[in-house]
Structure formats: structure tokens, C-alpha cells
Amino acid sequence: MSSGEALSYVHSDTASQVLCNALPDERLRDVLNSNMVFRERVKGTCRISDERKTTIDLTLQAVWDKFAPAQQVGGRPAQVNVNNKVVIDVSIAETDGYRSASKRTPILRAQAAANLESTVRGLLEELVPVLARQTDDLPDVDDDGTIAFASTPLNAGQFIDLPRPVQVLQLCTVAENTLGFDVVKAIENGTCTLRKPDGTTLALVVVDSVGSSAFTDRVARRPAKITDSSVTVRLRDDAMLDLMIGDTDPAIAEKLVQALGQG
């Protein structure tokens, strides 16, 4: 399970999975003072509830301009707002010098009914130390978000859940080996740029999907959307992630999707 800085780089579908599975049922029952607990994942949100309809929503958020933590929750800087709801935002990774282009989500947000503030705090006291623990080794990221490319073997089984800096190195490696193009740049937000033999460039990136309604085409037997400038392919049925390819050549899309082994 990714945590700390690595967790701030995962896609939203993976984030909701991590948030829902970070604590065992026994600990959740103790925190909620309940006999039963339920976990539901919806569009990047982990919803934890119990038999009394107590409900707490957990998400990872980007850093916003007015994030001003004045408290400590779970040993980490936190911002607490209580109005119609209680909303507690806690940094589980570095927030100083945040760049929006990084797509990082280093803030854990917990929200619930206003009368559940003590319950939410209790949950976060247990959850935050687990999520903020530094575990995965990440490649170094330059100040402009660039990652030095190093050939990195594909881990097909874990690919969709990897932090973007690791995922992009595997994506670049697969593209280089499969297409024979030279890697120009890898960026922390997951974008891989390659140079084709004719000197033009090709951009690839794995992104959170916005839905399936426009995926009326097929590439390598996967749902796809083909436009005048790009091809977008749904990588898996069980994860809302798409591969965006900045080229309309069907041969390129077919080779990449097959090589990633996600279908």
C-alpha cells in the first residue's frame, strides 16, 4: 500500500482503495463505537459508515491557496472547519512549494455531519499516521517536475496503482521498447514524451477517466475514443483509468495497449 509522498501521486481510484483499506474493521468499529462498518468507493471517495448511518467521506485533495493549517491531527498539520458539516483537512505529505501541474493530492479530507466532529477526529488520529508513513522509494523530481529517465521494467499487475513518477518511467520504457522511439522527457504528472523517427514528438499519459459514454471505438479490443488529434483507451474494466495517446495512428495505439498488458 502506498503512503506518504507516494500516496499523494496515485490516481484517484487507487487513492480511494487505499483510504478504505488502511484500517482493519476492528479499529474502525472501535473508532465509530459500532457493531458493523461498511466501506464504499465512489469516484475517488471512500465512504465509511455503520449500522446507525454514521457516514464519513474520505478523499485526497490538491493544495489550494487558502490551506492554512493551524492545528495538529494525527501528528500532522490540519485545518478544521465546522459549519453545516465538519471538514478536516490534514497534510499526509509535503505541501510546501506545491505545483498544481504535478497533479499531487497530499491533503486528506474527512467530512461528515457537524455533530460528528469528535468521531472524525478519532478516525483521523488512527488513520493519518498510517497514511503519512513514508514507504515507497520515488525517483527524484526536478523543480520543474522532470524525472531523469531510467529504463524501468513493466509491472503489469501493479501498473494502474503505481505513483505517477514510477508509472511514467514504466510507460516510457514500454513505449521505447515497443515503438522504437527515443524518450525525450518524463514528467511527475505521468506524461511521457518521445521523439519519432521523423523528428516529431509523441505524448502519452495515463489519466483518471471522466466516463465511458464517448468510448464508442475499439483499440486492441478495449473501449476507446478516437478524435482528430488523439486516441484515448480505457485500460481496464475494473479501474477508471485511460491511456491518452497524442497520435491517431491506430498501429501505435494497438501496440501500446497490448504491451501494457492491462486488458
CSV table of C-alpha atoms in Angstrom, one decimal, residues 27-219:
chain,number,residue,atom,x,y,z
A,27,ARG,CA,-10.2,-0.5,14.5
A,28,LEU,CA,-13.0,1.2,12.6
A,29,ARG,CA,-15.6,-0.4,14.8
A,30,ASP,CA,-13.8,0.9,17.9
A,31,VAL,CA,-13.5,4.4,16.4
A,32,LEU,CA,-17.1,4.6,15.4
A,33,ASN,CA,-18.3,2.7,18.5
A,34,SER,CA,-20.3,0.4,16.2
A,35,ASN,CA,-21.0,-3.2,15.7
A,36,MET,CA,-20.7,-3.1,11.9
A,37,VAL,CA,-18.8,-0.9,9.4
A,38,PHE,CA,-19.3,-0.6,5.7
A,39,ARG,CA,-16.9,0.8,3.1
A,40,GLU,CA,-17.9,2.1,-0.3
A,41,ARG,CA,-15.8,3.6,-3.1
A,42,VAL,CA,-17.3,6.1,-5.4
A,43,LYS,CA,-15.4,8.3,-7.9
A,44,GLY,CA,-12.3,8.7,-5.8
A,45,THR,CA,-14.1,8.9,-2.4
A,46,CYS,CA,-14.0,6.3,0.3
A,47,ARG,CA,-17.3,6.4,2.3
A,48,ILE,CA,-17.1,4.7,5.7
A,49,SER,CA,-20.4,4.1,7.5
A,50,ASP,CA,-22.0,2.0,10.2
A,51,GLU,CA,-25.4,0.4,11.1
A,52,ARG,CA,-26.6,3.7,12.5
A,53,LYS,CA,-26.0,5.6,9.2
A,54,THR,CA,-23.0,7.4,10.7
A,55,THR,CA,-21.1,8.4,7.5
A,56,ILE,CA,-17.6,9.9,6.9
A,57,ASP,CA,-16.3,10.6,3.5
A,58,LEU,CA,-12.6,10.5,2.8
A,59,THR,CA,-10.8,11.9,-0.2
A,60,LEU,CA,-7.3,13.1,-1.2
A,61,GLN,CA,-7.1,16.7,-2.3
A,62,ALA,CA,-4.7,19.0,-4.1
A,63,VAL,CA,-3.3,22.0,-2.2
A,64,TRP,CA,-5.3,25.2,-2.5
A,65,ASP,CA,-4.2,28.8,-1.9
A,66,LYS,CA,-6.1,29.2,1.4
A,67,PHE,CA,-4.9,25.9,3.0
A,68,ALA,CA,-3.8,27.3,6.4
A,69,PRO,CA,-3.3,24.5,8.9
A,70,ALA,CA,-3.5,25.8,12.5
A,71,GLN,CA,-3.9,22.5,14.4
A,72,GLN,CA,-2.4,19.1,14.6
A,73,VAL,CA,-4.4,16.0,13.9
A,74,GLY,CA,-2.8,12.6,13.9
A,75,GLY,CA,0.5,14.3,14.4
A,76,ARG,CA,0.2,16.3,11.1
A,77,PRO,CA,-0.7,19.9,10.2
A,78,ALA,CA,-4.5,20.2,9.9
A,79,GLN,CA,-7.2,22.8,9.0
A,80,VAL,CA,-10.6,22.3,10.7
A,81,ASN,CA,-13.9,23.9,9.6
A,82,VAL,CA,-17.2,23.3,11.3
A,83,ASN,CA,-20.4,24.8,9.8
A,84,ASN,CA,-23.2,22.7,8.3
A,85,LYS,CA,-20.5,19.9,8.1
A,86,VAL,CA,-17.3,19.2,9.8
A,87,VAL,CA,-14.4,19.3,7.3
A,88,ILE,CA,-10.9,18.4,8.5
A,89,ASP,CA,-8.0,18.7,6.0
A,90,VAL,CA,-4.7,17.1,7.0
A,91,SER,CA,-1.5,17.0,5.1
A,92,ILE,CA,-0.2,13.5,4.7
A,93,ALA,CA,2.7,14.5,2.5
A,94,GLU,CA,4.7,17.7,1.7
A,95,THR,CA,2.6,20.7,0.8
A,96,ASP,CA,5.3,23.5,0.7
A,97,GLY,CA,6.2,24.6,-2.8
A,98,TYR,CA,3.2,22.8,-4.2
A,99,ARG,CA,2.9,22.9,-8.0
A,100,SER,CA,-0.6,22.3,-9.4
A,101,ALA,CA,0.9,20.8,-12.6
A,102,SER,CA,2.2,17.9,-10.5
A,103,LYS,CA,-1.4,16.5,-10.0
A,104,ARG,CA,-0.3,15.6,-6.5
A,105,THR,CA,-3.0,15.2,-3.8
A,106,PRO,CA,-1.2,15.4,-0.5
A,107,ILE,CA,-4.1,16.5,1.7
A,108,LEU,CA,-6.5,14.0,3.3
A,109,ARG,CA,-10.0,15.5,3.7
A,110,ALA,CA,-12.6,14.0,6.0
A,111,GLN,CA,-16.1,15.3,6.1
A,112,ALA,CA,-19.2,14.4,7.9
A,113,ALA,CA,-22.3,15.9,9.7
A,114,ALA,CA,-21.3,18.7,12.1
A,115,ASN,CA,-22.2,16.7,15.2
A,116,LEU,CA,-19.6,14.0,14.3
A,117,GLU,CA,-16.5,16.2,14.8
A,118,SER,CA,-15.2,14.1,17.7
A,119,THR,CA,-15.8,10.9,15.7
A,120,VAL,CA,-14.0,12.3,12.7
A,121,ARG,CA,-11.1,13.4,14.8
A,122,GLY,CA,-10.9,10.0,16.4
A,123,LEU,CA,-10.8,8.3,13.0
A,124,LEU,CA,-8.1,10.7,11.7
A,125,GLU,CA,-5.9,10.1,14.8
A,126,GLU,CA,-5.8,6.4,13.8
A,127,LEU,CA,-5.7,6.9,10.0
A,128,VAL,CA,-3.3,9.8,9.5
A,129,PRO,CA,-0.2,8.1,10.9
A,130,VAL,CA,-0.8,5.1,8.7
A,131,LEU,CA,-1.3,7.2,5.5
A,132,ALA,CA,1.6,9.6,6.3
A,133,ARG,CA,4.2,6.9,6.7
A,134,GLN,CA,6.9,7.1,4.1
A,135,THR,CA,7.2,3.8,2.4
A,136,ASP,CA,7.8,3.7,-1.4
A,137,ASP,CA,11.0,4.9,-3.0
A,138,LEU,CA,10.3,7.5,-5.6
A,139,PRO,CA,12.6,8.8,-8.4
A,140,ASP,CA,14.0,12.3,-7.9
A,141,VAL,CA,11.8,15.0,-9.3
A,142,ASP,CA,13.4,18.3,-10.5
A,143,ASP,CA,12.0,21.7,-9.6
A,144,ASP,CA,10.2,21.8,-13.0
A,145,GLY,CA,8.6,18.3,-12.5
A,146,THR,CA,11.0,16.5,-14.8
A,147,ILE,CA,12.2,13.0,-13.9
A,148,ALA,CA,15.5,11.6,-15.3
A,149,PHE,CA,14.5,8.7,-17.5
A,150,ALA,CA,15.9,5.3,-16.5
A,151,SER,CA,14.7,2.1,-18.1
A,152,THR,CA,12.2,0.6,-15.7
A,153,PRO,CA,10.6,-2.9,-16.3
A,154,LEU,CA,6.8,-3.0,-16.5
A,155,ASN,CA,5.0,-4.4,-13.5
A,156,ALA,CA,1.7,-5.1,-15.3
A,157,GLY,CA,-0.1,-6.3,-12.2
A,158,GLN,CA,0.6,-3.1,-10.2
A,159,PHE,CA,0.8,-0.6,-13.1
A,160,ILE,CA,-2.5,1.1,-12.5
A,161,ASP,CA,-1.9,1.6,-8.8
A,162,LEU,CA,1.6,3.0,-9.0
A,163,PRO,CA,2.6,6.5,-8.0
A,164,ARG,CA,2.8,8.6,-11.2
A,165,PRO,CA,6.6,9.2,-11.1
A,166,VAL,CA,7.1,5.4,-11.1
A,167,GLN,CA,4.2,4.7,-13.5
A,168,VAL,CA,5.6,7.2,-16.1
A,169,LEU,CA,9.0,5.5,-16.1
A,170,GLN,CA,7.4,2.2,-16.9
A,171,LEU,CA,5.2,3.8,-19.5
A,172,CYS,CA,8.2,5.4,-21.2
A,173,THR,CA,10.1,2.1,-21.1
A,174,VAL,CA,7.3,0.2,-22.7
A,175,ALA,CA,6.8,2.8,-25.4
A,176,GLU,CA,10.6,3.0,-26.1
A,177,ASN,CA,10.9,-0.8,-26.4
A,178,THR,CA,7.6,-1.3,-28.3
A,179,LEU,CA,7.7,1.6,-30.7
A,180,GLY,CA,11.4,2.1,-31.1
A,181,PHE,CA,11.1,5.8,-30.3
A,182,ASP,CA,13.5,7.8,-28.2
A,183,VAL,CA,12.4,9.1,-24.8
A,184,VAL,CA,12.6,12.9,-24.6
A,185,LYS,CA,11.1,13.6,-21.2
A,186,ALA,CA,9.3,12.0,-18.3
A,187,ILE,CA,7.2,14.3,-16.0
A,188,GLU,CA,5.9,13.7,-12.5
A,189,ASN,CA,2.3,14.1,-13.6
A,190,GLY,CA,2.6,11.0,-15.7
A,191,THR,CA,3.3,12.5,-19.1
A,192,CYS,CA,5.9,10.7,-21.3
A,193,THR,CA,7.2,12.4,-24.4
A,194,LEU,CA,9.0,10.5,-27.1
A,195,ARG,CA,10.6,11.5,-30.4
A,196,LYS,CA,9.6,9.7,-33.6
A,197,PRO,CA,11.9,9.0,-36.5
A,198,ASP,CA,10.5,11.9,-38.5
A,199,GLY,CA,11.5,14.3,-35.6
A,200,THR,CA,8.0,15.0,-34.3
A,201,THR,CA,7.1,14.2,-30.8
A,202,LEU,CA,4.5,11.8,-29.2
A,203,ALA,CA,3.0,12.4,-25.8
A,204,LEU,CA,1.5,9.7,-23.7
A,205,VAL,CA,-0.2,9.9,-20.3
A,206,VAL,CA,-2.4,7.8,-18.1
A,207,VAL,CA,-5.3,9.8,-16.7
A,208,ASP,CA,-8.3,9.5,-14.4
A,209,SER,CA,-11.3,8.7,-16.7
A,210,VAL,CA,-14.2,11.1,-16.9
A,211,GLY,CA,-16.6,8.4,-18.0
A,212,SER,CA,-17.4,5.9,-20.7
A,213,SER,CA,-20.2,7.5,-22.8
A,214,ALA,CA,-17.8,8.7,-25.5
A,215,PHE,CA,-15.9,5.5,-25.8
A,216,THR,CA,-17.6,4.2,-28.9
A,217,ASP,CA,-14.5,2.9,-30.7
A,218,ARG,CA,-12.2,-0.1,-30.1
A,219,VAL,CA,-8.5,-0.4,-29.8
